[in-house]
Amino acid sequence: MNTYPSQLLEKAVNELTRLPGIGRKSALRMALHLLKCKPEEVESFGNAVISLRNSVIYCTSCGNISDSEVCAICSSPKRDHGLVCVVEDIRDVMAIEGTGQFNGIYHVLGGIISPIEGIGPQDLNIGSLVEKVEHGGISEVILALPTTIEGDTTNYYLFKKMAPSGIRVTMIARGISIGDELEHTDEVTLGRSILNRMPYTGSK
Amino acid sequence: MNTYPSQLLEKAVNELTRLPGIGRKSALRMALHLLKCKPEEVESFGNAVISLRNSVIYCTSCGNISDSEVCAICSSPKRDHGLVCVVEDIRDVMAIEGTGQFNGIYHVLGGIISPIEGIGPQDLNIGSLVEKVEHGGISEVILALPTTIEGDTTNYYLFKKMAPSGIRVTMIARGISIGDELEHTDEVTLGRSILNRMPYTGSK
């Protein structure tokens, strides 16, 4: 890109490229858009981001983002505290909550094991999960990690770590997406879905 | 999207959707990315955007963004102040400066006439252009607006406004992009490029 007519603009563009997936062209478009907003709107924008970073609290029990020391899910008496769903990050909690199909609690790892990106078990929120399991009171741990090599590696690591406690460990079902046609499904998923076929019960 | 685990997060996501082309999913990804940055980085991010909006100066001569009352281009003795290039916005100034082919000064309209979007001549920085032309000392005005109906309408409006002064008004060349093959050029551009053919001079 070219020289900027103003250092303030250049600085703002540089900062906006911090955002994931935003290059210099998009950042410039964003900066010029913000210039057309009211000053109080831009102030509200900047301050919301700063106060998110400075004031955010992570639930001491599950690692999810929270407004209090223990999050709304972990502190709810309506949830089944014996059922723990292990997820990669906060977005997965929101996605599963959106289904309305899960009534247990969560455990947010904050990532998955990825040797390529240099992320090992010690970088993740794994210790407190194992402690929680060993402490007792949990009947089942559901692994809900991505269906990738990294996800599978993490699943296996967690399974090995929790095995001594004899706890029931399950994994979310993998197979054909609801509504998908077989001819458009990739071969690996289709092959696995035949190997892992389930008893027909009359429901979807 | 679903319920947010934290009001701070929800507020930040709402604010991030102010950015052009950013929906709730991208905004959430951005917010979670910023949470992984250092607090001082996020503070620098938020403050750069706020101070851009609060401290920005527009050049009193051309309307470009500037760090001083008159921008670096308008105050440069090396530029030809008799040659004025009219553009839609600041990005166009940066794009033309990037070519290194123009040594005059600019006039930034801040938009183009668009009845559909409710933008009329009175909303644009047109008055000061006409004044500048009538004031004298300018030998040529180059219209460098988009090659759209709105751009053409604005070109015509500006031409009519400046006609009484008898000034030379030109328009940037329209034709086949350098490097393009004819078979991939749209019919309108190709047809116009034949009608507006230029004397062959041996250069590109």
mmCIF file of C-alpha atoms in Angstrom:
data_model
loop_
_atom_site.group_PDB
_atom_site.id
_atom_site.type_symbol
_atom_site.label_atom_id
_atom_site.label_comp_id
_atom_site.label_asym_id
_atom_site.label_seq_id
_atom_site.Cartn_x
_atom_site.Cartn_y
_atom_site.Cartn_z
ATOM 1 C CA MET A 1 0.000 0.000 0.000
ATOM 2 C CA ASN A 2 1.029 3.606 -0.330
ATOM 3 C CA THR A 3 2.035 6.425 1.954
ATOM 4 C CA TYR A 4 -0.630 7.586 4.368
ATOM 5 C CA PRO A 5 -1.664 11.243 4.361
ATOM 6 C CA SER A 6 -1.746 11.280 8.181
ATOM 7 C CA GLN A 7 0.240 9.548 10.906
ATOM 8 C CA LEU A 8 -2.911 9.164 13.009
ATOM 9 C CA LEU A 9 -4.501 7.285 10.122
ATOM 10 C CA GLU A 10 -1.427 5.129 9.598
ATOM 11 C CA LYS A 11 -1.311 4.240 13.301
ATOM 12 C CA ALA A 12 -5.020 3.322 13.349
ATOM 13 C CA VAL A 13 -4.607 1.186 10.207
ATOM 14 C CA ASN A 14 -1.606 -0.586 11.745
ATOM 15 C CA GLU A 15 -3.603 -1.326 14.896
ATOM 16 C CA LEU A 16 -6.660 -2.544 12.966
ATOM 17 C CA THR A 17 -4.518 -5.111 11.134
ATOM 18 C CA ARG A 18 -4.102 -6.812 14.528
ATOM 19 C CA LEU A 19 -7.613 -8.163 13.984
ATOM 20 C CA PRO A 20 -7.657 -11.702 12.550
ATOM 21 C CA GLY A 21 -8.194 -11.847 8.788
ATOM 22 C CA ILE A 22 -7.823 -8.079 8.331
ATOM 23 C CA GLY A 23 -5.172 -6.840 5.894
ATOM 24 C CA ARG A 24 -4.088 -3.278 5.201
ATOM 25 C CA LYS A 25 -6.799 -2.606 2.612
ATOM 26 C CA SER A 26 -9.647 -3.720 4.871
ATOM 27 C CA ALA A 27 -8.078 -1.885 7.820
ATOM 28 C CA LEU A 28 -7.996 1.340 5.798
ATOM 29 C CA ARG A 29 -11.647 0.859 4.830
ATOM 30 C CA MET A 30 -12.481 0.337 8.519
ATOM 31 C CA ALA A 31 -10.540 3.411 9.626
ATOM 32 C CA LEU A 32 -12.253 5.620 7.032
ATOM 33 C CA HIS A 33 -15.615 4.170 8.057
ATOM 34 C CA LEU A 34 -14.934 4.960 11.721
ATOM 35 C CA LEU A 35 -14.040 8.522 10.704
ATOM 36 C CA LYS A 36 -17.612 8.904 9.432
ATOM 37 C CA CYS A 37 -19.104 7.683 12.743
ATOM 38 C CA LYS A 38 -19.909 10.078 15.584
ATOM 39 C CA PRO A 39 -16.991 10.670 18.007
ATOM 40 C CA GLU A 40 -18.979 9.204 20.925
ATOM 41 C CA GLU A 41 -19.676 6.045 18.896
ATOM 42 C CA VAL A 42 -15.978 5.554 18.175
ATOM 43 C CA GLU A 43 -15.165 6.203 21.827
ATOM 44 C CA SER A 44 -17.706 3.584 22.864
ATOM 45 C CA PHE A 45 -16.140 1.190 20.327
ATOM 46 C CA GLY A 46 -12.588 1.694 21.576
ATOM 47 C CA ASN A 47 -13.519 1.573 25.243
ATOM 48 C CA ALA A 48 -15.624 -1.593 24.891
ATOM 49 C CA VAL A 49 -12.634 -3.433 23.454
ATOM 50 C CA ILE A 50 -10.230 -2.103 26.082
ATOM 51 C CA SER A 51 -12.544 -2.892 28.997
ATOM 52 C CA LEU A 52 -13.233 -6.378 27.621
ATOM 53 C CA ARG A 53 -9.500 -7.110 27.784
ATOM 54 C CA ASN A 54 -8.882 -5.389 31.115
ATOM 55 C CA SER A 55 -11.939 -6.538 33.040
ATOM 56 C CA VAL A 56 -12.624 -9.995 31.634
ATOM 57 C CA ILE A 57 -12.944 -12.786 34.189
ATOM 58 C CA TYR A 58 -12.438 -16.474 33.452
ATOM 59 C CA CYS A 59 -14.572 -18.888 35.458
ATOM 60 C CA THR A 60 -12.309 -20.556 38.034
ATOM 61 C CA SER A 61 -14.229 -23.789 37.590
ATOM 62 C CA CYS A 62 -14.545 -24.278 33.810
ATOM 63 C CA GLY A 63 -12.346 -21.604 32.199
ATOM 64 C CA ASN A 64 -15.219 -19.992 30.269
ATOM 65 C CA ILE A 65 -15.483 -16.197 30.026
ATOM 66 C CA SER A 66 -17.620 -14.888 32.821
ATOM 67 C CA ASP A 67 -18.851 -11.760 34.572
ATOM 68 C CA SER A 68 -18.169 -13.329 37.983
ATOM 69 C CA GLU A 69 -15.635 -15.678 39.571
ATOM 70 C CA VAL A 70 -17.798 -18.720 38.814
ATOM 71 C CA CYS A 71 -19.762 -18.514 35.548
ATOM 72 C CA ALA A 72 -23.547 -18.638 35.250
ATOM 73 C CA ILE A 73 -23.458 -22.235 34.006
ATOM 74 C CA CYS A 74 -21.136 -23.578 36.721
ATOM 75 C CA SER A 75 -23.117 -21.821 39.455
ATOM 76 C CA SER A 76 -26.545 -22.921 38.207
ATOM 77 C CA PRO A 77 -28.318 -25.507 40.427
ATOM 78 C CA LYS A 78 -30.388 -26.539 37.379
ATOM 79 C CA ARG A 79 -27.383 -28.004 35.549
ATOM 80 C CA ASP A 80 -26.088 -31.557 35.958
ATOM 81 C CA HIS A 81 -22.688 -31.065 37.601
ATOM 82 C CA GLY A 82 -21.807 -34.728 37.090
ATOM 83 C CA LEU A 83 -21.720 -34.358 33.298
ATOM 84 C CA VAL A 84 -18.700 -32.436 31.917
ATOM 85 C CA CYS A 85 -18.348 -31.463 28.260
ATOM 86 C CA VAL A 86 -14.748 -30.712 27.224
ATOM 87 C CA VAL A 87 -14.423 -28.078 24.447
ATOM 88 C CA GLU A 88 -11.612 -26.210 22.720
ATOM 89 C CA ASP A 89 -12.789 -22.656 23.317
ATOM 90 C CA ILE A 90 -15.548 -20.289 24.340
ATOM 91 C CA ARG A 91 -17.211 -20.275 20.934
ATOM 92 C CA ASP A 92 -17.859 -24.000 21.292
ATOM 93 C CA VAL A 93 -19.648 -23.399 24.612
ATOM 94 C CA MET A 94 -21.857 -20.830 22.864
ATOM 95 C CA ALA A 95 -22.498 -23.200 19.946
ATOM 96 C CA ILE A 96 -23.487 -26.127 22.183
ATOM 97 C CA GLU A 97 -25.605 -23.876 24.437
ATOM 98 C CA GLY A 98 -27.333 -22.711 21.237
ATOM 99 C CA THR A 99 -28.513 -26.275 20.533
ATOM 100 C CA GLY A 100 -30.385 -26.444 23.859
ATOM 101 C CA GLN A 101 -29.461 -30.175 23.984
ATOM 102 C CA PHE A 102 -26.934 -30.158 26.832
ATOM 103 C CA ASN A 103 -27.687 -29.682 30.501
ATOM 104 C CA GLY A 104 -24.302 -30.483 32.064
ATOM 105 C CA ILE A 105 -21.334 -28.190 32.688
ATOM 106 C CA TYR A 106 -18.328 -27.381 30.505
ATOM 107 C CA HIS A 107 -14.561 -27.485 30.668
ATOM 108 C CA VAL A 108 -12.791 -25.063 28.299
ATOM 109 C CA LEU A 109 -9.268 -26.205 27.346
ATOM 110 C CA GLY A 110 -8.329 -22.890 25.702
ATOM 111 C CA GLY A 111 -6.911 -24.718 22.656
ATOM 112 C CA ILE A 112 -5.921 -28.189 21.512
ATOM 113 C CA ILE A 113 -2.579 -30.006 21.349
ATOM 114 C CA SER A 114 -0.808 -28.920 18.155
ATOM 115 C CA PRO A 115 2.908 -29.722 17.773
ATOM 116 C CA ILE A 116 3.010 -27.629 14.554
ATOM 117 C CA GLU A 117 1.858 -24.507 16.399
ATOM 118 C CA GLY A 118 3.964 -25.440 19.420
ATOM 119 C CA ILE A 119 0.974 -25.987 21.713
ATOM 120 C CA GLY A 120 1.542 -28.793 24.213
ATOM 121 C CA PRO A 121 -0.605 -30.170 27.064
ATOM 122 C CA GLN A 122 1.129 -27.828 29.533
ATOM 123 C CA ASP A 123 -0.262 -24.800 27.625
ATOM 124 C CA LEU A 124 -3.851 -25.964 28.052
ATOM 125 C CA ASN A 125 -6.348 -26.013 30.910
ATOM 126 C CA ILE A 126 -5.921 -29.798 31.370
ATOM 127 C CA GLY A 127 -4.588 -30.111 34.929
ATOM 128 C CA SER A 128 -7.767 -28.765 36.507
ATOM 129 C CA LEU A 129 -9.898 -31.175 34.426
ATOM 130 C CA VAL A 130 -7.931 -34.191 35.689
ATOM 131 C CA GLU A 131 -8.123 -32.854 39.265
ATOM 132 C CA LYS A 132 -11.879 -32.342 38.898
ATOM 133 C CA VAL A 133 -12.295 -35.925 37.705
ATOM 134 C CA GLU A 134 -10.067 -37.380 40.436
ATOM 135 C CA HIS A 135 -11.904 -35.324 43.047
ATOM 136 C CA GLY A 136 -15.033 -37.374 42.310
ATOM 137 C CA GLY A 137 -18.684 -36.529 41.777
ATOM 138 C CA ILE A 138 -18.431 -36.675 37.988
ATOM 139 C CA SER A 139 -20.147 -39.519 36.164
ATOM 140 C CA GLU A 140 -19.209 -38.799 32.529
ATOM 141 C CA VAL A 141 -16.807 -36.671 30.496
ATOM 142 C CA ILE A 142 -17.907 -35.884 26.933
ATOM 143 C CA LEU A 143 -15.073 -34.981 24.549
ATOM 144 C CA ALA A 144 -16.387 -32.352 22.086
ATOM 145 C CA LEU A 145 -13.173 -31.341 20.303
ATOM 146 C CA PRO A 146 -12.691 -30.680 16.572
ATOM 147 C CA THR A 147 -12.657 -33.776 14.304
ATOM 148 C CA THR A 148 -9.085 -33.080 13.187
ATOM 149 C CA ILE A 149 -5.763 -34.804 13.828
ATOM 150 C CA GLU A 150 -5.076 -32.258 16.585
ATOM 151 C CA GLY A 151 -8.505 -32.894 18.093
ATOM 152 C CA ASP A 152 -7.953 -36.665 17.968
ATOM 153 C CA THR A 153 -4.522 -36.291 19.559
ATOM 154 C CA THR A 154 -5.984 -34.198 22.366
ATOM 155 C CA ASN A 155 -8.861 -36.658 22.833
ATOM 156 C CA TYR A 156 -6.368 -39.512 23.225
ATOM 157 C CA TYR A 157 -4.173 -37.549 25.646
ATOM 158 C CA LEU A 158 -7.166 -36.628 27.823
ATOM 159 C CA PHE A 159 -8.475 -40.202 27.726
ATOM 160 C CA LYS A 160 -5.107 -41.571 28.915
ATOM 161 C CA LYS A 161 -4.911 -38.951 31.675
ATOM 162 C CA MET A 162 -8.403 -39.719 32.979
ATOM 163 C CA ALA A 163 -8.268 -43.524 32.496
ATOM 164 C CA PRO A 164 -6.843 -44.283 35.999
ATOM 165 C CA SER A 165 -9.950 -42.762 37.594
ATOM 166 C CA GLY A 166 -12.124 -45.269 35.683
ATOM 167 C CA ILE A 167 -14.507 -42.491 34.632
ATOM 168 C CA ARG A 168 -16.853 -42.955 31.648
ATOM 169 C CA VAL A 169 -15.406 -40.999 28.686
ATOM 170 C CA THR A 170 -17.538 -40.434 25.578
ATOM 171 C CA MET A 171 -17.075 -38.487 22.332
ATOM 172 C CA ILE A 172 -19.671 -36.514 20.349
ATOM 173 C CA ALA A 173 -21.045 -38.510 17.387
ATOM 174 C CA ARG A 174 -19.306 -38.184 14.027
ATOM 175 C CA GLY A 175 -21.143 -38.938 10.808
ATOM 176 C CA ILE A 176 -23.191 -37.441 7.995
ATOM 177 C CA SER A 177 -24.545 -33.953 8.755
ATOM 178 C CA ILE A 178 -28.318 -33.840 9.109
ATOM 179 C CA GLY A 179 -29.759 -32.724 5.740
ATOM 180 C CA ASP A 180 -26.673 -33.736 3.732
ATOM 181 C CA GLU A 181 -26.845 -35.980 0.682
ATOM 182 C CA LEU A 182 -24.499 -38.971 0.593
ATOM 183 C CA GLU A 183 -23.001 -38.156 -2.812
ATOM 184 C CA HIS A 184 -21.752 -34.797 -1.476
ATOM 185 C CA THR A 185 -20.241 -36.220 1.708
ATOM 186 C CA ASP A 186 -16.483 -36.733 1.737
ATOM 187 C CA GLU A 187 -15.217 -40.318 1.533
ATOM 188 C CA VAL A 188 -13.643 -40.443 4.986
ATOM 189 C CA THR A 189 -16.811 -39.284 6.752
ATOM 190 C CA LEU A 190 -18.981 -41.624 4.675
ATOM 191 C CA GLY A 191 -16.665 -44.590 5.279
ATOM 192 C CA ARG A 192 -16.521 -43.949 9.020
ATOM 193 C CA SER A 193 -20.297 -43.504 9.193
ATOM 194 C CA ILE A 194 -20.719 -47.036 7.805
ATOM 195 C CA LEU A 195 -18.155 -48.501 10.225
ATOM 196 C CA ASN A 196 -19.774 -46.660 13.152
ATOM 197 C CA ARG A 197 -23.368 -47.436 12.168
ATOM 198 C CA MET A 198 -25.963 -47.123 14.939
ATOM 199 C CA PRO A 199 -29.057 -49.205 15.769
ATOM 200 C CA TYR A 200 -32.127 -47.789 13.976
ATOM 201 C CA THR A 201 -34.579 -46.473 16.541
ATOM 202 C CA GLY A 202 -37.093 -44.654 14.379
ATOM 203 C CA SER A 203 -35.860 -41.156 15.383
ATOM 204 C CA LYS A 204 -33.601 -38.892 13.269
ATOM 205 C CA MET B 1 -26.091 -16.303 17.418
ATOM 206 C CA ASN B 2 -26.491 -17.537 20.935
ATOM 207 C CA THR B 3 -26.366 -16.089 24.412
ATOM 208 C CA TYR B 4 -23.011 -14.630 25.438
ATOM 209 C CA PRO B 5 -21.353 -15.917 28.596
ATOM 210 C CA SER B 6 -20.351 -12.363 29.559
ATOM 211 C CA GLN B 7 -21.904 -8.929 29.115
ATOM 212 C CA LEU B 8 -18.467 -7.407 28.498
ATOM 213 C CA LEU B 9 -17.998 -9.836 25.626
ATOM 214 C CA GLU B 10 -21.459 -9.133 24.223
ATOM 215 C CA LYS B 11 -20.831 -5.375 24.347
ATOM 216 C CA ALA B 12 -17.464 -5.730 22.588
ATOM 217 C CA VAL B 13 -19.017 -7.958 19.904
ATOM 218 C CA ASN B 14 -21.830 -5.439 19.354
ATOM 219 C CA GLU B 15 -19.299 -2.640 18.958
ATOM 220 C CA LEU B 16 -17.082 -4.649 16.595
ATOM 221 C CA THR B 17 -20.057 -5.196 14.258
ATOM 222 C CA ARG B 18 -19.921 -1.416 13.603
ATOM 223 C CA LEU B 19 -16.973 -2.181 11.341
ATOM 224 C CA PRO B 20 -17.935 -2.465 7.659
ATOM 225 C CA GLY B 21 -18.381 -6.051 6.454
ATOM 226 C CA ILE B 22 -18.153 -7.533 9.959
ATOM 227 C CA GLY B 23 -21.045 -9.707 11.170
ATOM 228 C CA ARG B 24 -21.587 -11.223 14.604
ATOM 229 C CA LYS B 25 -19.513 -14.344 13.906
ATOM 230 C CA SER B 26 -16.460 -12.401 12.728
ATOM 231 C CA ALA B 27 -16.883 -9.915 15.576
ATOM 232 C CA LEU B 28 -16.858 -12.747 18.109
ATOM 233 C CA ARG B 29 -13.717 -14.193 16.516
ATOM 234 C CA MET B 30 -12.111 -10.725 16.736
ATOM 235 C CA ALA B 31 -13.119 -10.259 20.380
ATOM 236 C CA LEU B 32 -11.698 -13.663 21.369
ATOM 237 C CA HIS B 33 -8.529 -12.889 19.422
ATOM 238 C CA LEU B 34 -8.118 -9.564 21.268
ATOM 239 C CA LEU B 35 -8.558 -11.423 24.567
ATOM 240 C CA LYS B 36 -5.410 -13.377 23.712
ATOM 241 C CA CYS B 37 -3.405 -10.194 23.038
ATOM 242 C CA LYS B 38 -1.500 -8.378 25.781
ATOM 243 C CA PRO B 39 -3.575 -5.759 27.671
ATOM 244 C CA GLU B 40 -1.243 -2.946 26.528
ATOM 245 C CA GLU B 41 -1.664 -4.043 22.906
ATOM 246 C CA VAL B 42 -5.444 -3.890 23.169
ATOM 247 C CA GLU B 43 -5.188 -0.511 24.898
ATOM 248 C CA SER B 44 -3.003 0.770 22.075
ATOM 249 C CA PHE B 45 -5.560 -0.601 19.583
ATOM 250 C CA GLY B 46 -8.556 1.080 21.231
ATOM 251 C CA ASN B 47 -6.777 4.377 21.813
ATOM 252 C CA ALA B 48 -5.438 4.599 18.246
ATOM 253 C CA VAL B 49 -8.985 4.344 16.895
ATOM 254 C CA ILE B 50 -10.376 6.865 19.387
ATOM 255 C CA SER B 51 -7.604 9.391 18.810
ATOM 256 C CA LEU B 52 -7.931 9.015 15.029
ATOM 257 C CA ARG B 53 -11.576 10.071 15.292
ATOM 258 C CA ASN B 54 -11.025 12.789 17.890
ATOM 259 C CA SER B 55 -7.850 14.363 16.553
ATOM 260 C CA VAL B 56 -8.171 13.952 12.798
ATOM 261 C CA ILE B 57 -7.728 17.100 10.740
ATOM 262 C CA TYR B 58 -9.039 17.610 7.227
ATOM 263 C CA CYS B 59 -6.941 19.817 4.945
ATOM 264 C CA THR B 60 -8.764 23.134 4.562
ATOM 265 C CA SER B 61 -7.609 23.324 0.974
ATOM 266 C CA CYS B 62 -8.321 19.876 -0.513
ATOM 267 C CA GLY B 63 -10.350 17.985 2.116
ATOM 268 C CA ASN B 64 -7.803 15.170 2.446
ATOM 269 C CA ILE B 65 -6.955 13.750 5.880
ATOM 270 C CA SER B 66 -3.989 15.597 7.299
ATOM 271 C CA ASP B 67 -1.829 16.050 10.377
ATOM 272 C CA SER B 68 -1.912 19.848 9.925
ATOM 273 C CA GLU B 69 -4.355 22.495 8.732
ATOM 274 C CA VAL B 70 -3.003 22.290 5.188
ATOM 275 C CA CYS B 71 -1.926 18.805 4.079
ATOM 276 C CA ALA B 72 1.596 17.844 2.999
ATOM 277 C CA ILE B 73 0.583 17.769 -0.674
ATOM 278 C CA CYS B 74 -1.194 21.149 -0.701
ATOM 279 C CA SER B 75 1.675 22.804 1.152
ATOM 280 C CA SER B 76 4.444 21.307 -0.985
ATOM 281 C CA PRO B 77 6.236 23.810 -3.266
ATOM 282 C CA LYS B 78 7.265 20.889 -5.489
ATOM 283 C CA ARG B 79 3.687 20.183 -6.617
ATOM 284 C CA ASP B 80 1.932 21.895 -9.534
ATOM 285 C CA HIS B 81 -0.809 23.921 -7.839
ATOM 286 C CA GLY B 82 -2.402 24.731 -11.212
ATOM 287 C CA LEU B 83 -3.366 21.079 -11.783
ATOM 288 C CA VAL B 84 -6.245 19.777 -9.637
ATOM 289 C CA CYS B 85 -7.313 16.118 -9.563
ATOM 290 C CA VAL B 86 -10.865 15.602 -8.266
ATOM 291 C CA VAL B 87 -11.416 12.288 -6.415
ATOM 292 C CA GLU B 88 -14.206 10.650 -4.450
ATOM 293 C CA ASP B 89 -12.325 9.915 -1.235
ATOM 294 C CA ILE B 90 -9.016 9.653 0.586
ATOM 295 C CA ARG B 91 -8.291 6.139 -0.656
ATOM 296 C CA ASP B 92 -8.233 7.481 -4.213
ATOM 297 C CA VAL B 93 -5.587 10.050 -3.244
ATOM 298 C CA MET B 94 -3.468 7.234 -1.807
ATOM 299 C CA ALA B 95 -4.006 5.079 -4.917
ATOM 300 C CA ILE B 96 -3.009 7.882 -7.331
ATOM 301 C CA GLU B 97 -0.042 8.892 -5.150
ATOM 302 C CA GLY B 98 1.001 5.235 -5.278
ATOM 303 C CA THR B 99 1.332 5.422 -9.080
ATOM 304 C CA GLY B 100 3.917 8.227 -8.849
ATOM 305 C CA GLN B 101 2.405 9.632 -12.089
ATOM 306 C CA PHE B 102 0.727 12.777 -10.758
ATOM 307 C CA ASN B 103 2.440 15.922 -9.560
ATOM 308 C CA GLY B 104 -0.534 18.258 -9.086
ATOM 309 C CA ILE B 105 -2.820 18.714 -6.078
ATOM 310 C CA TYR B 106 -6.077 16.981 -5.153
ATOM 311 C CA HIS B 107 -9.633 17.901 -4.319
ATOM 312 C CA VAL B 108 -11.486 15.286 -2.242
ATOM 313 C CA LEU B 109 -15.282 15.414 -2.705
ATOM 314 C CA GLY B 110 -16.020 13.070 0.205
ATOM 315 C CA GLY B 111 -18.433 11.030 -1.933
ATOM 316 C CA ILE B 112 -20.251 11.199 -5.275
ATOM 317 C CA ILE B 113 -23.783 12.209 -6.228
ATOM 318 C CA SER B 114 -26.085 9.244 -5.611
ATOM 319 C CA PRO B 115 -29.858 9.837 -5.574
ATOM 320 C CA ILE B 116 -30.406 6.215 -4.409
ATOM 321 C CA GLU B 117 -28.303 6.787 -1.283
ATOM 322 C CA GLY B 118 -29.733 10.287 -0.883
ATOM 323 C CA ILE B 119 -26.398 12.011 -1.519
ATOM 324 C CA GLY B 120 -26.808 15.308 -3.373
ATOM 325 C CA PRO B 121 -24.290 17.984 -4.457
ATOM 326 C CA GLN B 122 -24.928 19.906 -1.214
ATOM 327 C CA ASP B 123 -23.558 16.947 0.798
ATOM 328 C CA LEU B 124 -20.227 17.036 -1.023
ATOM 329 C CA ASN B 125 -17.146 19.242 -0.928
ATOM 330 C CA ILE B 126 -18.086 20.887 -4.266
ATOM 331 C CA GLY B 127 -18.541 24.572 -3.321
ATOM 332 C CA SER B 128 -14.885 25.034 -2.428
ATOM 333 C CA LEU B 129 -13.790 23.414 -5.711
ATOM 334 C CA VAL B 130 -15.873 25.866 -7.755
ATOM 335 C CA GLU B 131 -14.564 28.762 -5.631
ATOM 336 C CA LYS B 132 -11.002 27.555 -6.133
ATOM 337 C CA VAL B 133 -11.506 27.438 -9.903
ATOM 338 C CA GLU B 134 -13.197 30.853 -10.043
ATOM 339 C CA HIS B 135 -10.437 32.332 -7.887
ATOM 340 C CA GLY B 136 -8.028 31.642 -10.749
ATOM 341 C CA GLY B 137 -4.508 30.228 -10.947
ATOM 342 C CA ILE B 138 -5.720 26.768 -11.979
ATOM 343 C CA SER B 139 -5.035 25.606 -15.522
ATOM 344 C CA GLU B 140 -6.705 22.187 -15.551
ATOM 345 C CA VAL B 141 -9.121 20.081 -13.512
ATOM 346 C CA ILE B 142 -8.830 16.294 -13.927
ATOM 347 C CA LEU B 143 -11.955 14.334 -13.017
ATOM 348 C CA ALA B 144 -10.864 11.003 -11.508
ATOM 349 C CA LEU B 145 -14.197 9.638 -10.257
ATOM 350 C CA PRO B 146 -15.464 6.035 -10.488
ATOM 351 C CA THR B 147 -16.605 4.867 -13.941
ATOM 352 C CA THR B 148 -20.164 4.279 -12.724
ATOM 353 C CA ILE B 149 -23.469 6.039 -13.395
ATOM 354 C CA GLU B 150 -22.996 7.966 -10.142
ATOM 355 C CA GLY B 151 -19.460 8.913 -11.169
ATOM 356 C CA ASP B 152 -20.661 10.034 -14.607
ATOM 357 C CA THR B 153 -23.493 12.071 -13.038
ATOM 358 C CA THR B 154 -21.031 13.777 -10.708
ATOM 359 C CA ASN B 155 -18.591 14.413 -13.573
ATOM 360 C CA TYR B 156 -21.365 16.111 -15.553
ATOM 361 C CA TYR B 157 -22.521 18.179 -12.576
ATOM 362 C CA LEU B 158 -18.974 19.382 -11.864
ATOM 363 C CA PHE B 159 -18.352 20.122 -15.551
ATOM 364 C CA LYS B 160 -21.502 22.275 -15.741
ATOM 365 C CA LYS B 161 -20.571 24.108 -12.531
ATOM 366 C CA MET B 162 -17.053 24.890 -13.746
ATOM 367 C CA ALA B 163 -17.950 25.614 -17.394
ATOM 368 C CA PRO B 164 -18.561 29.389 -16.883
ATOM 369 C CA SER B 165 -14.954 29.838 -15.765
ATOM 370 C CA GLY B 166 -13.780 28.410 -19.114
ATOM 371 C CA ILE B 167 -11.296 26.137 -17.350
ATOM 372 C CA ARG B 168 -9.879 23.043 -19.068
ATOM 373 C CA VAL B 169 -11.663 19.965 -17.689
ATOM 374 C CA THR B 170 -10.299 16.487 -18.443
ATOM 375 C CA MET B 171 -11.201 12.955 -17.345
ATOM 376 C CA ILE B 172 -8.903 10.010 -16.608
ATOM 377 C CA ALA B 173 -8.656 7.602 -19.567
ATOM 378 C CA ARG B 174 -11.090 4.702 -19.743
ATOM 379 C CA GLY B 175 -10.273 1.579 -21.716
ATOM 380 C CA ILE B 176 -8.753 -1.860 -21.520
ATOM 381 C CA SER B 177 -6.692 -2.479 -18.361
ATOM 382 C CA ILE B 178 -2.985 -2.899 -19.055
ATOM 383 C CA GLY B 179 -2.268 -6.642 -19.216
ATOM 384 C CA ASP B 180 -5.893 -7.631 -19.987
ATOM 385 C CA GLU B 181 -6.844 -9.821 -22.914
ATOM 386 C CA LEU B 182 -9.596 -8.546 -25.211
ATOM 387 C CA GLU B 183 -11.721 -11.683 -24.984
ATOM 388 C CA HIS B 184 -12.020 -11.253 -21.208
ATOM 389 C CA THR B 185 -12.917 -7.544 -21.344
ATOM 390 C CA ASP B 186 -16.597 -6.674 -20.924
ATOM 391 C CA GLU B 187 -18.462 -5.527 -24.038
ATOM 392 C CA VAL B 188 -19.131 -1.968 -22.888
ATOM 393 C CA THR B 189 -15.469 -1.279 -22.090
ATOM 394 C CA LEU B 190 -14.306 -2.909 -25.324
ATOM 395 C CA GLY B 191 -16.889 -1.000 -27.418
ATOM 396 C CA ARG B 192 -15.967 2.324 -25.805
ATOM 397 C CA SER B 193 -12.263 1.636 -26.239
ATOM 398 C CA ILE B 194 -12.793 1.353 -29.993
ATOM 399 C CA LEU B 195 -14.901 4.535 -30.148
ATOM 400 C CA ASN B 196 -12.322 6.411 -28.036
ATOM 401 C CA ARG B 197 -9.276 5.037 -29.849
ATOM 402 C CA MET B 198 -6.042 7.031 -29.448
ATOM 403 C CA PRO B 199 -3.226 7.865 -31.893
ATOM 404 C CA TYR B 200 -0.504 5.200 -31.725
ATOM 405 C CA THR B 201 2.697 6.712 -30.418
ATOM 406 C CA GLY B 202 4.847 3.670 -29.852
ATOM 407 C CA SER B 203 4.513 3.798 -26.037
ATOM 408 C CA LYS B 204 2.223 1.598 -23.943
#
